[in-house]
PDB file of C-alpha atoms in Angstrom:
ATOM      1  CA  MET A1108      -0.336   0.098   0.348  1.00 79.00           C
ATOM      2  CA  MET A1109       1.099   3.332  -1.217  1.00 82.00           C
ATOM      3  CA  THR A1110       2.055   5.988   1.462  1.00 87.00           C
ATOM      4  CA  PRO A1111       0.770   9.607   0.918  1.00 84.00           C
ATOM      5  CA  ALA A1112       4.052  10.517   0.049  1.00 84.00           C
ATOM      6  CA  GLU A1113       4.122   8.165  -2.216  1.00 80.00           C
ATOM      7  CA  LYS A1114       0.750   8.601  -3.839  1.00 79.00           C
ATOM      8  CA  LYS A1115       1.813  12.594  -3.718  1.00 79.00           C
ATOM      9  CA  LYS A1116       4.934  11.872  -5.851  1.00 81.00           C
ATOM     10  CA  ALA A1117       2.811   9.804  -8.590  1.00 81.00           C
ATOM     11  CA  TRP A1118       0.086  12.066  -8.796  1.00 83.00           C
ATOM     12  CA  GLU A1119       2.950  14.506  -9.581  1.00 80.00           C
ATOM     13  CA  ASP A1120       4.765  11.994 -11.976  1.00 78.00           C
ATOM     14  CA  PHE A1121       1.367  11.409 -13.749  1.00 82.00           C
ATOM     15  CA  GLN A1122       0.947  15.737 -14.107  1.00 87.00           C
ATOM     16  CA  VAL A1123       4.016  15.475 -15.798  1.00 83.00           C
ATOM     17  CA  ARG A1124       3.339  12.665 -17.820  1.00 85.00           C
ATOM     18  CA  GLN A1125       0.129  14.580 -19.238  1.00 84.00           C
ATOM     19  CA  ARG A1126       1.519  17.953 -19.850  1.00 86.00           C
ATOM     20  CA  THR A1127       4.246  16.738 -22.005  1.00 81.00           C
ATOM     21  CA  ALA A1128       1.735  14.437 -23.809  1.00 78.00           C
ATOM     22  CA  GLN A1129      -0.570  17.556 -24.866  1.00 84.00           C
ATOM     23  CA  ALA A1130       2.601  19.663 -25.072  1.00 82.00           C
ATOM     24  CA  VAL A1131       3.901  16.821 -27.962  1.00 80.00           C
ATOM     25  CA  TYR A1132      -0.161  17.111 -29.958  1.00 86.00           C
ATOM     26  CA  ASP A1133      -1.024  20.590 -29.658  1.00 82.00           C
ATOM     27  CA  ASN A1134       2.754  21.273 -31.578  1.00 81.00           C
ATOM     28  CA  PHE A1135       2.198  18.578 -34.170  1.00 88.00           C
ATOM     29  CA  ARG A1136       2.042  19.931 -38.154  1.00 94.00           C
ATOM     30  CA  TYR A1137       1.265  17.357 -40.447  1.00 96.00           C
ATOM     31  CA  THR A1138       2.878  17.715 -43.568  1.00 96.00           C
ATOM     32  CA  ASP A1139       2.390  18.196 -47.268  1.00 96.00           C
ATOM     33  CA  ALA A1140       3.592  15.121 -47.789  1.00 96.00           C
ATOM     34  CA  GLN A1141       1.425  13.272 -45.094  1.00 96.00           C
ATOM     35  CA  ARG A1142      -0.978  15.442 -46.302  1.00 96.00           C
ATOM     36  CA  GLU A1143      -0.689  14.387 -50.274  1.00 96.00           C
ATOM     37  CA  GLN A1144      -0.620  10.095 -49.249  1.00 96.00           C
ATOM     38  CA  LEU A1145      -4.052  10.732 -47.311  1.00 97.00           C
ATOM     39  CA  ILE A1146      -5.549  12.771 -50.603  1.00 97.00           C
ATOM     40  CA  ASP A1147      -4.797   9.807 -52.980  1.00 96.00           C
ATOM     41  CA  PHE A1148      -5.828   7.034 -49.925  1.00 97.00           C
ATOM     42  CA  ILE A1149      -8.953   9.064 -49.985  1.00 97.00           C
ATOM     43  CA  GLY A1150      -9.082   9.076 -53.801  1.00 97.00           C
ATOM     44  CA  ALA A1151      -9.088   5.079 -53.866  1.00 97.00           C
ATOM     45  CA  ALA A1152     -11.387   4.997 -50.544  1.00 97.00           C
ATOM     46  CA  MET A1153     -13.823   6.371 -53.268  1.00 97.00           C
ATOM     47  CA  THR A1154     -13.596   4.518 -55.808  1.00 97.00           C
ATOM     48  CA  VAL A1155     -14.066   1.446 -53.413  1.00 96.00           C
ATOM     49  CA  ILE A1156     -17.123   2.361 -51.920  1.00 96.00           C
ATOM     50  CA  ARG A1157     -18.059   3.410 -55.625  1.00 95.00           C
ATOM     51  CA  GLY A1158     -17.703  -0.304 -56.648  1.00 94.00           C
ATOM     52  CA  ASP A1159     -14.834   0.459 -59.320  1.00 95.00           C
ATOM     53  CA  ALA A1160     -12.600  -1.145 -56.957  1.00 95.00           C
ATOM     54  CA  PRO A1161     -12.255  -4.034 -55.241  1.00 93.00           C
ATOM     55  CA  PHE A1162     -11.993  -3.583 -50.886  1.00 93.00           C
ATOM     56  CA  GLU A1163      -8.247  -5.270 -51.351  1.00 91.00           C
ATOM     57  CA  SER A1164      -6.430  -2.554 -53.668  1.00 92.00           C
ATOM     58  CA  LEU A1165      -6.603  -0.388 -50.043  1.00 92.00           C
ATOM     59  CA  ALA A1166      -4.882  -2.672 -47.823  1.00 89.00           C
ATOM     60  CA  ARG A1167      -2.064  -2.264 -50.662  1.00 91.00           C
ATOM     61  CA  LEU A1168      -1.957   1.725 -50.194  1.00 93.00           C
ATOM     62  CA  VAL A1169      -2.608   1.104 -45.937  1.00 95.00           C
ATOM     63  CA  PRO A1170      -2.160  -2.054 -44.056  1.00 95.00           C
ATOM     64  CA  ILE A1171      -5.107  -2.858 -41.954  1.00 96.00           C
ATOM     65  CA  THR A1172      -3.670  -3.065 -38.209  1.00 96.00           C
ATOM     66  CA  ASP A1173      -7.056  -4.161 -37.150  1.00 95.00           C
ATOM     67  CA  ARG A1174     -10.679  -6.304 -37.813  1.00 93.00           C
ATOM     68  CA  ARG A1175     -13.634  -6.564 -35.613  1.00 92.00           C
ATOM     69  CA  PRO A1176     -17.423  -6.831 -35.732  1.00 89.00           C
ATOM     70  CA  ALA A1177     -18.855  -4.052 -36.891  1.00 85.00           C
ATOM     71  CA  ILE A1178     -21.229  -2.615 -34.325  1.00 77.00           C
ATOM     72  CA  VAL A1179     -24.715  -2.254 -35.504  1.00 67.00           C
ATOM     73  CA  SER A1180     -26.147   1.556 -34.664  1.00 61.00           C
ATOM     74  CA  GLY A1181     -25.881   4.768 -36.580  1.00 58.00           C
ATOM     75  CA  GLN A1182     -23.986   4.474 -40.115  1.00 56.00           C
ATOM     76  CA  ALA A1183     -23.417   0.558 -39.522  1.00 56.00           C
ATOM     77  CA  TYR A1184     -26.312  -0.037 -39.416  1.00 66.00           C
ATOM     78  CA  ARG A1185     -25.864  -3.019 -42.013  1.00 78.00           C
ATOM     79  CA  GLY A1186     -23.277  -4.404 -39.682  1.00 81.00           C
ATOM     80  CA  GLY A1187     -20.421  -7.028 -41.027  1.00 89.00           C
ATOM     81  CA  THR A1188     -16.811  -5.850 -40.401  1.00 92.00           C
ATOM     82  CA  ASN A1189     -14.703  -3.193 -39.345  1.00 93.00           C
ATOM     83  CA  PHE A1190     -11.667  -2.884 -40.572  1.00 95.00           C
ATOM     84  CA  ILE A1191      -9.029  -0.161 -38.903  1.00 96.00           C
ATOM     85  CA  PHE A1192      -6.287   1.155 -41.348  1.00 97.00           C
ATOM     86  CA  ASP A1193      -3.111   2.048 -39.792  1.00 96.00           C
ATOM     87  CA  ALA A1194      -3.142   5.887 -39.323  1.00 96.00           C
ATOM     88  CA  CYS A1195       0.747   6.123 -38.406  1.00 95.00           C
ATOM     89  CA  PHE A1196       1.501   7.343 -41.709  1.00 96.00           C
ATOM     90  CA  LEU A1197      -0.289  10.415 -39.741  1.00 96.00           C
ATOM     91  CA  ASN A1198      -0.165  10.418 -35.895  1.00 95.00           C
ATOM     92  CA  GLN A1199      -0.789   7.643 -33.576  1.00 94.00           C
ATOM     93  CA  TRP A1200      -4.193   9.662 -32.832  1.00 95.00           C
ATOM     94  CA  THR A1201      -5.773   9.632 -35.961  1.00 96.00           C
ATOM     95  CA  SER A1202      -8.149   6.975 -36.584  1.00 95.00           C
ATOM     96  CA  ILE A1203      -9.351   5.689 -40.516  1.00 97.00           C
ATOM     97  CA  TYR A1204     -11.485   2.346 -41.053  1.00 96.00           C
ATOM     98  CA  MET A1205     -14.023   1.206 -43.154  1.00 94.00           C
ATOM     99  CA  LEU A1206     -17.168  -0.927 -42.255  1.00 94.00           C
ATOM    100  CA  ALA A1207     -17.680  -3.940 -44.855  1.00 93.00           C
ATOM    101  CA  THR A1208     -20.514  -6.833 -44.846  1.00 91.00           C
ATOM    102  CA  THR A1209     -18.436 -10.456 -45.941  1.00 86.00           C
ATOM    103  CA  ASP A1210     -20.622 -12.801 -48.665  1.00 81.00           C
ATOM    104  CA  ALA A1211     -20.658 -16.237 -48.107  1.00 77.00           C
ATOM    105  CA  GLN A1212     -17.395 -17.276 -50.629  1.00 81.00           C
ATOM    106  CA  GLY A1213     -15.693 -14.026 -48.843  1.00 80.00           C
ATOM    107  CA  ASN A1214     -16.316 -11.456 -50.849  1.00 86.00           C
ATOM    108  CA  VAL A1215     -16.192  -8.127 -48.865  1.00 89.00           C
ATOM    109  CA  GLU A1216     -18.716  -5.612 -50.267  1.00 92.00           C
ATOM    110  CA  PRO A1217     -17.664  -2.104 -48.152  1.00 94.00           C
ATOM    111  CA  TYR A1218     -20.022   0.552 -47.144  1.00 93.00           C
ATOM    112  CA  HIS A1219     -19.050   3.692 -45.184  1.00 94.00           C
ATOM    113  CA  PHE A1220     -15.585   4.562 -45.118  1.00 96.00           C
ATOM    114  CA  GLN A1221     -14.208   7.336 -42.268  1.00 96.00           C
ATOM    115  CA  ILE A1222     -11.107   9.341 -40.528  1.00 97.00           C
ATOM    116  CA  GLU A1223     -11.624  11.349 -37.800  1.00 95.00           C
ATOM    117  CA  PHE A1224      -8.606  13.127 -38.267  1.00 96.00           C
ATOM    118  CA  SER A1225      -6.991  14.619 -34.540  1.00 93.00           C
ATOM    119  CA  PRO A1226      -5.330  17.377 -34.295  1.00 93.00           C
ATOM    120  CA  PRO A1227      -7.517  18.798 -37.289  1.00 94.00           C
ATOM    121  CA  MET A1228      -5.603  18.897 -40.543  1.00 96.00           C
ATOM    122  CA  ASP A1229      -5.638  21.372 -43.147  1.00 94.00           C
ATOM    123  CA  LEU A1230      -7.844  20.296 -46.065  1.00 95.00           C
ATOM    124  CA  ASP A1231      -8.586  22.844 -49.169  1.00 93.00           C
ATOM    125  CA  ARG A1232     -12.302  21.310 -49.471  1.00 94.00           C
ATOM    126  CA  GLN A1233     -13.080  22.809 -53.447  1.00 94.00           C
ATOM    127  CA  ARG A1234     -10.181  20.328 -53.597  1.00 95.00           C
ATOM    128  CA  LEU A1235     -11.901  17.298 -52.160  1.00 96.00           C
ATOM    129  CA  GLU A1236     -15.100  18.059 -54.304  1.00 97.00           C
ATOM    130  CA  GLN A1237     -13.435  17.681 -57.781  1.00 96.00           C
ATOM    131  CA  LEU A1238     -11.598  14.383 -56.707  1.00 96.00           C
ATOM    132  CA  LEU A1239     -14.207  12.529 -55.855  1.00 97.00           C
ATOM    133  CA  LYS A1240     -16.468  14.406 -58.421  1.00 97.00           C
ATOM    134  CA  LEU A1241     -19.257  15.551 -55.925  1.00 97.00           C
ATOM    135  CA  LYS A1242     -22.575  17.343 -57.231  1.00 95.00           C
ATOM    136  CA  VAL A1243     -22.000  21.080 -55.523  1.00 93.00           C
ATOM    137  CA  ALA A1244     -25.466  23.432 -54.527  1.00 91.00           C
ATOM    138  CA  ARG A1245     -24.437  26.056 -52.157  1.00 91.00           C
ATOM    139  CA  GLY A1246     -26.644  26.838 -49.233  1.00 90.00           C
ATOM    140  CA  TRP A1247     -28.068  24.905 -46.321  1.00 89.00           C
ATOM    141  CA  LEU A1248     -29.648  21.557 -46.563  1.00 88.00           C
ATOM    142  CA  HIS A1249     -33.676  22.435 -46.020  1.00 85.00           C
ATOM    143  CA  ASP A1250     -32.564  25.205 -48.833  1.00 86.00           C
ATOM    144  CA  GLY A1251     -31.402  22.167 -51.524  1.00 85.00           C
ATOM    145  CA  GLY A1252     -28.281  23.390 -50.609  1.00 91.00           C
ATOM    146  CA  ASN A1253     -24.966  21.022 -49.384  1.00 92.00           C
ATOM    147  CA  LEU A1254     -24.202  22.712 -46.027  1.00 92.00           C
ATOM    148  CA  TYR A1255     -25.386  22.253 -42.642  1.00 88.00           C
ATOM    149  CA  PRO A1256     -27.503  24.668 -40.747  1.00 83.00           C
ATOM    150  CA  PRO A1257     -25.243  26.086 -37.793  1.00 74.00           C
ATOM    151  CA  ALA A1258     -24.870  23.439 -34.962  1.00 68.00           C
ATOM    152  CA  VAL A1259     -22.113  23.293 -31.256  1.00 61.00           C
ATOM    153  CA  ILE A1260     -20.188  19.631 -31.088  1.00 58.00           C
ATOM    154  CA  MET A1261     -17.834  18.607 -29.272  1.00 59.00           C
ATOM    155  CA  HIS A1262     -14.386  16.926 -29.997  1.00 55.00           C
ATOM    156  CA  LEU A1263     -12.173  15.996 -27.703  1.00 56.00           C
ATOM    157  CA  GLY A1264     -13.181  18.229 -25.061  1.00 58.00           C
ATOM    158  CA  ILE A1265     -13.303  21.479 -27.055  1.00 58.00           C
ATOM    159  CA  VAL A1266     -17.252  22.943 -27.886  1.00 59.00           C
ATOM    160  CA  TYR A1267     -16.359  23.879 -32.035  1.00 61.00           C
ATOM    161  CA  GLN A1268     -19.426  25.446 -34.448  1.00 67.00           C
ATOM    162  CA  PRO A1269     -18.647  23.205 -37.656  1.00 76.00           C
ATOM    163  CA  ALA A1270     -19.219  23.228 -40.863  1.00 89.00           C
ATOM    164  CA  THR A1271     -20.587  20.304 -41.939  1.00 91.00           C
ATOM    165  CA  PHE A1272     -21.037  19.621 -45.828  1.00 94.00           C
ATOM    166  CA  GLU A1273     -23.119  16.643 -47.325  1.00 95.00           C
ATOM    167  CA  TYR A1274     -22.426  15.616 -50.993  1.00 96.00           C
ATOM    168  CA  ASP A1275     -24.021  13.553 -53.934  1.00 96.00           C
ATOM    169  CA  LEU A1276     -21.867  12.331 -56.767  1.00 96.00           C
ATOM    170  CA  LEU A1277     -22.081  13.801 -60.174  1.00 95.00           C
ATOM    171  CA  ASN A1278     -21.934  11.363 -62.139  1.00 92.00           C
ATOM    172  CA  PRO A1279     -23.739   8.206 -58.820  1.00 92.00           C
ATOM    173  CA  PRO A1280     -22.893   4.085 -60.381  1.00 92.00           C
ATOM    174  CA  TYR A1281     -25.870   2.649 -61.745  1.00 91.00           C
ATOM    175  CA  ALA A1282     -25.972   0.572 -58.117  1.00 92.00           C
ATOM    176  CA  PRO A1283     -28.819  -0.922 -55.878  1.00 92.00           C
ATOM    177  CA  TYR A1284     -27.648   1.719 -52.969  1.00 94.00           C
ATOM    178  CA  THR A1285     -26.513   6.052 -53.691  1.00 94.00           C
ATOM    179  CA  VAL A1286     -23.381   7.567 -52.601  1.00 96.00           C
ATOM    180  CA  LYS A1287     -23.116  10.018 -49.835  1.00 96.00           C
ATOM    181  CA  ALA A1288     -20.116  12.142 -49.062  1.00 97.00           C
ATOM    182  CA  LEU A1289     -19.738  14.135 -45.294  1.00 96.00           C
ATOM    183  CA  LEU A1290     -17.437  16.908 -45.353  1.00 96.00           C
ATOM    184  CA  ASP A1291     -16.690  18.323 -41.863  1.00 93.00           C
ATOM    185  CA  TYR A1292     -14.581  21.136 -40.528  1.00 92.00           C
ATOM    186  CA  THR A1293     -14.353  23.486 -37.393  1.00 87.00           C
ATOM    187  CA  GLN A1294     -14.135  27.148 -37.552  1.00 74.00           C
ATOM    188  CA  PRO A1295     -14.426  30.273 -35.350  1.00 66.00           C
ATOM    189  CA  ARG A1296     -18.054  31.259 -33.873  1.00 68.00           C
ATOM    190  CA  ASP A1297     -19.552  33.888 -36.178  1.00 71.00           C
ATOM    191  CA  GLN A1298     -17.739  33.315 -39.063  1.00 79.00           C
ATOM    192  CA  ASP A1299     -18.250  33.031 -42.576  1.00 84.00           C
ATOM    193  CA  PRO A1300     -18.917  28.640 -42.854  1.00 85.00           C
ATOM    194  CA  TYR A1301     -17.280  27.968 -46.015  1.00 88.00           C
ATOM    195  CA  ALA A1302     -14.282  29.669 -45.338  1.00 87.00           C
ATOM    196  CA  ALA A1303     -13.155  26.987 -42.898  1.00 89.00           C
ATOM    197  CA  THR A1304     -10.501  24.722 -43.498  1.00 90.00           C
ATOM    198  CA  ARG A1305      -9.252  22.718 -40.082  1.00 92.00           C
ATOM    199  CA  MET A1306     -11.454  19.228 -41.250  1.00 95.00           C
ATOM    200  CA  VAL A1307     -11.784  16.704 -38.282  1.00 93.00           C
ATOM    201  CA  ARG A1308     -13.636  14.348 -39.691  1.00 95.00           C
ATOM    202  CA  LEU A1309     -14.135  12.756 -43.988  1.00 97.00           C
ATOM    203  CA  GLU A1310     -17.280  10.192 -44.698  1.00 96.00           C
ATOM    204  CA  ILE A1311     -17.524   8.386 -48.182  1.00 97.00           C
ATOM    205  CA  ARG A1312     -20.657   6.154 -47.218  1.00 95.00           C
ATOM    206  CA  ARG A1313     -23.617   3.915 -49.242  1.00 94.00           C
ATOM    207  CA  ASP A1314     -27.604   4.295 -48.640  1.00 92.00           C
ATOM    208  CA  TYR A1315     -29.042   1.355 -50.119  1.00 91.00           C
ATOM    209  CA  LEU A1316     -31.934   1.707 -51.816  1.00 90.00           C
ATOM    210  CA  THR A1317     -35.122  -0.203 -50.740  1.00 88.00           C
ATOM    211  CA  PRO A1318     -36.594  -1.878 -53.508  1.00 88.00           C
ATOM    212  CA  GLU A1319     -39.394   0.651 -54.227  1.00 89.00           C
ATOM    213  CA  GLN A1320     -36.918   3.212 -54.397  1.00 87.00           C
ATOM    214  CA  LEU A1321     -35.148   1.197 -57.106  1.00 88.00           C
ATOM    215  CA  ARG A1322     -38.232   0.231 -59.170  1.00 88.00           C
ATOM    216  CA  GLU A1323     -38.549   3.989 -58.894  1.00 87.00           C
ATOM    217  CA  ARG A1324     -35.410   4.541 -59.878  1.00 85.00           C
ATOM    218  CA  ASP A1325     -35.625   2.057 -62.680  1.00 82.00           C
ATOM    219  CA  GLN A1326     -39.059   3.665 -64.254  1.00 83.00           C
ATOM    220  CA  LYS A1327     -37.780   6.239 -64.223  1.00 79.00           C
ATOM    221  CA  ARG A1328     -34.240   5.649 -66.404  1.00 74.00           C
ATOM    222  CA  PHE A1329     -35.628   2.840 -68.589  1.00 71.00           C
ATOM    223  CA  GLY A1330     -40.233   3.507 -68.714  1.00 67.00           C
ATOM    224  CA  ASP A1331     -41.486   0.365 -68.521  1.00 58.00           C
ATOM    225  CA  MET A1332     -39.690  -2.542 -68.495  1.00 54.00           C
ATOM    226  CA  PRO A1333     -40.266  -5.858 -70.341  1.00 51.00           C
ATOM    227  CA  THR A1334     -40.978  -8.913 -69.119  1.00 52.00           C
ATOM    228  CA  THR A1335     -40.010 -12.469 -69.868  1.00 52.00           C
ATOM    229  CA  GLY A1336     -41.860 -13.439 -73.679  1.00 51.00           C
ATOM    230  CA  GLN A1337     -42.328  -9.522 -74.779  1.00 52.00           C
ATOM    231  CA  LYS A1338     -40.506  -8.219 -77.906  1.00 50.00           C
ATOM    232  CA  VAL A1339     -37.619  -5.511 -76.088  1.00 44.00           C
ATOM    233  CA  THR A1340     -38.157  -1.854 -77.349  1.00 48.00           C
ATOM    234  CA  GLN A1341     -35.487   0.234 -79.747  1.00 47.00           C
ATOM    235  CA  GLY A1342     -35.830   2.532 -76.489  1.00 48.00           C
ATOM    236  CA  TRP A1343     -34.733   0.879 -73.549  1.00 43.00           C
ATOM    237  CA  LEU A1344     -32.567  -0.617 -75.747  1.00 44.00           C
ATOM    238  CA  ALA A1345     -31.031   2.339 -76.225  1.00 51.00           C
ATOM    239  CA  ALA A1346     -31.041   3.260 -72.620  1.00 49.00           C
ATOM    240  CA  ILE A1347     -29.186   0.113 -71.804  1.00 45.00           C
ATOM    241  CA  LYS A1348     -26.696   0.715 -74.292  1.00 46.00           C
ATOM    242  CA  GLN A1349     -26.136   4.041 -72.506  1.00 49.00           C
ATOM    243  CA  GLU A1350     -25.188   2.187 -68.959  1.00 47.00           C
TER     244      GLU A1350
END
């Protein structure tokens, strides 16, 4: 059992370690090389979420350090596996992961990619919009734009007023899902959210369509599709060739 003097010494040593660790965090700065490597990885993650590249292609860029069952809540409504990528090329605090399901043949179907930046990283929003081919609509979401109305969040114990932008794709894949991107930036209060540059979170996700939504989409795109035994119309064939 520790004496009062030993307890005091242990507490003082702990405080010193905490101050040292906080100073390391506060003085950390991302390099241009780290930023460029991450941007390449984000672009690759988008091709995977779109369905244009296999999931395994990401592990060739950044290794996977852990796999664990996905907690079925929030965006992880499909369950499956949480693949955690090695973010040491950035720092010890940032986290990168992808949620995916796996079929009986072992094929991985990713549906949610996320980066939690710690500390926030300066990432140019316009560059990401161009890289990921995002549909930009200036204004608040309820007015048809892509910027969330002002709110207050807490990140690592600090209160921020975020600038949160949600996007669709300019050229979405013809798939049983839509693809969304969400960019979260911090900003000083009462400043123009469009001027925010320090990103705290990036999400790219699939939103799967219901059978009714799939029928409505196909009806809008192709009109009445022929059933077995019916003659295929030239208009329907032309629509298929455009895919």
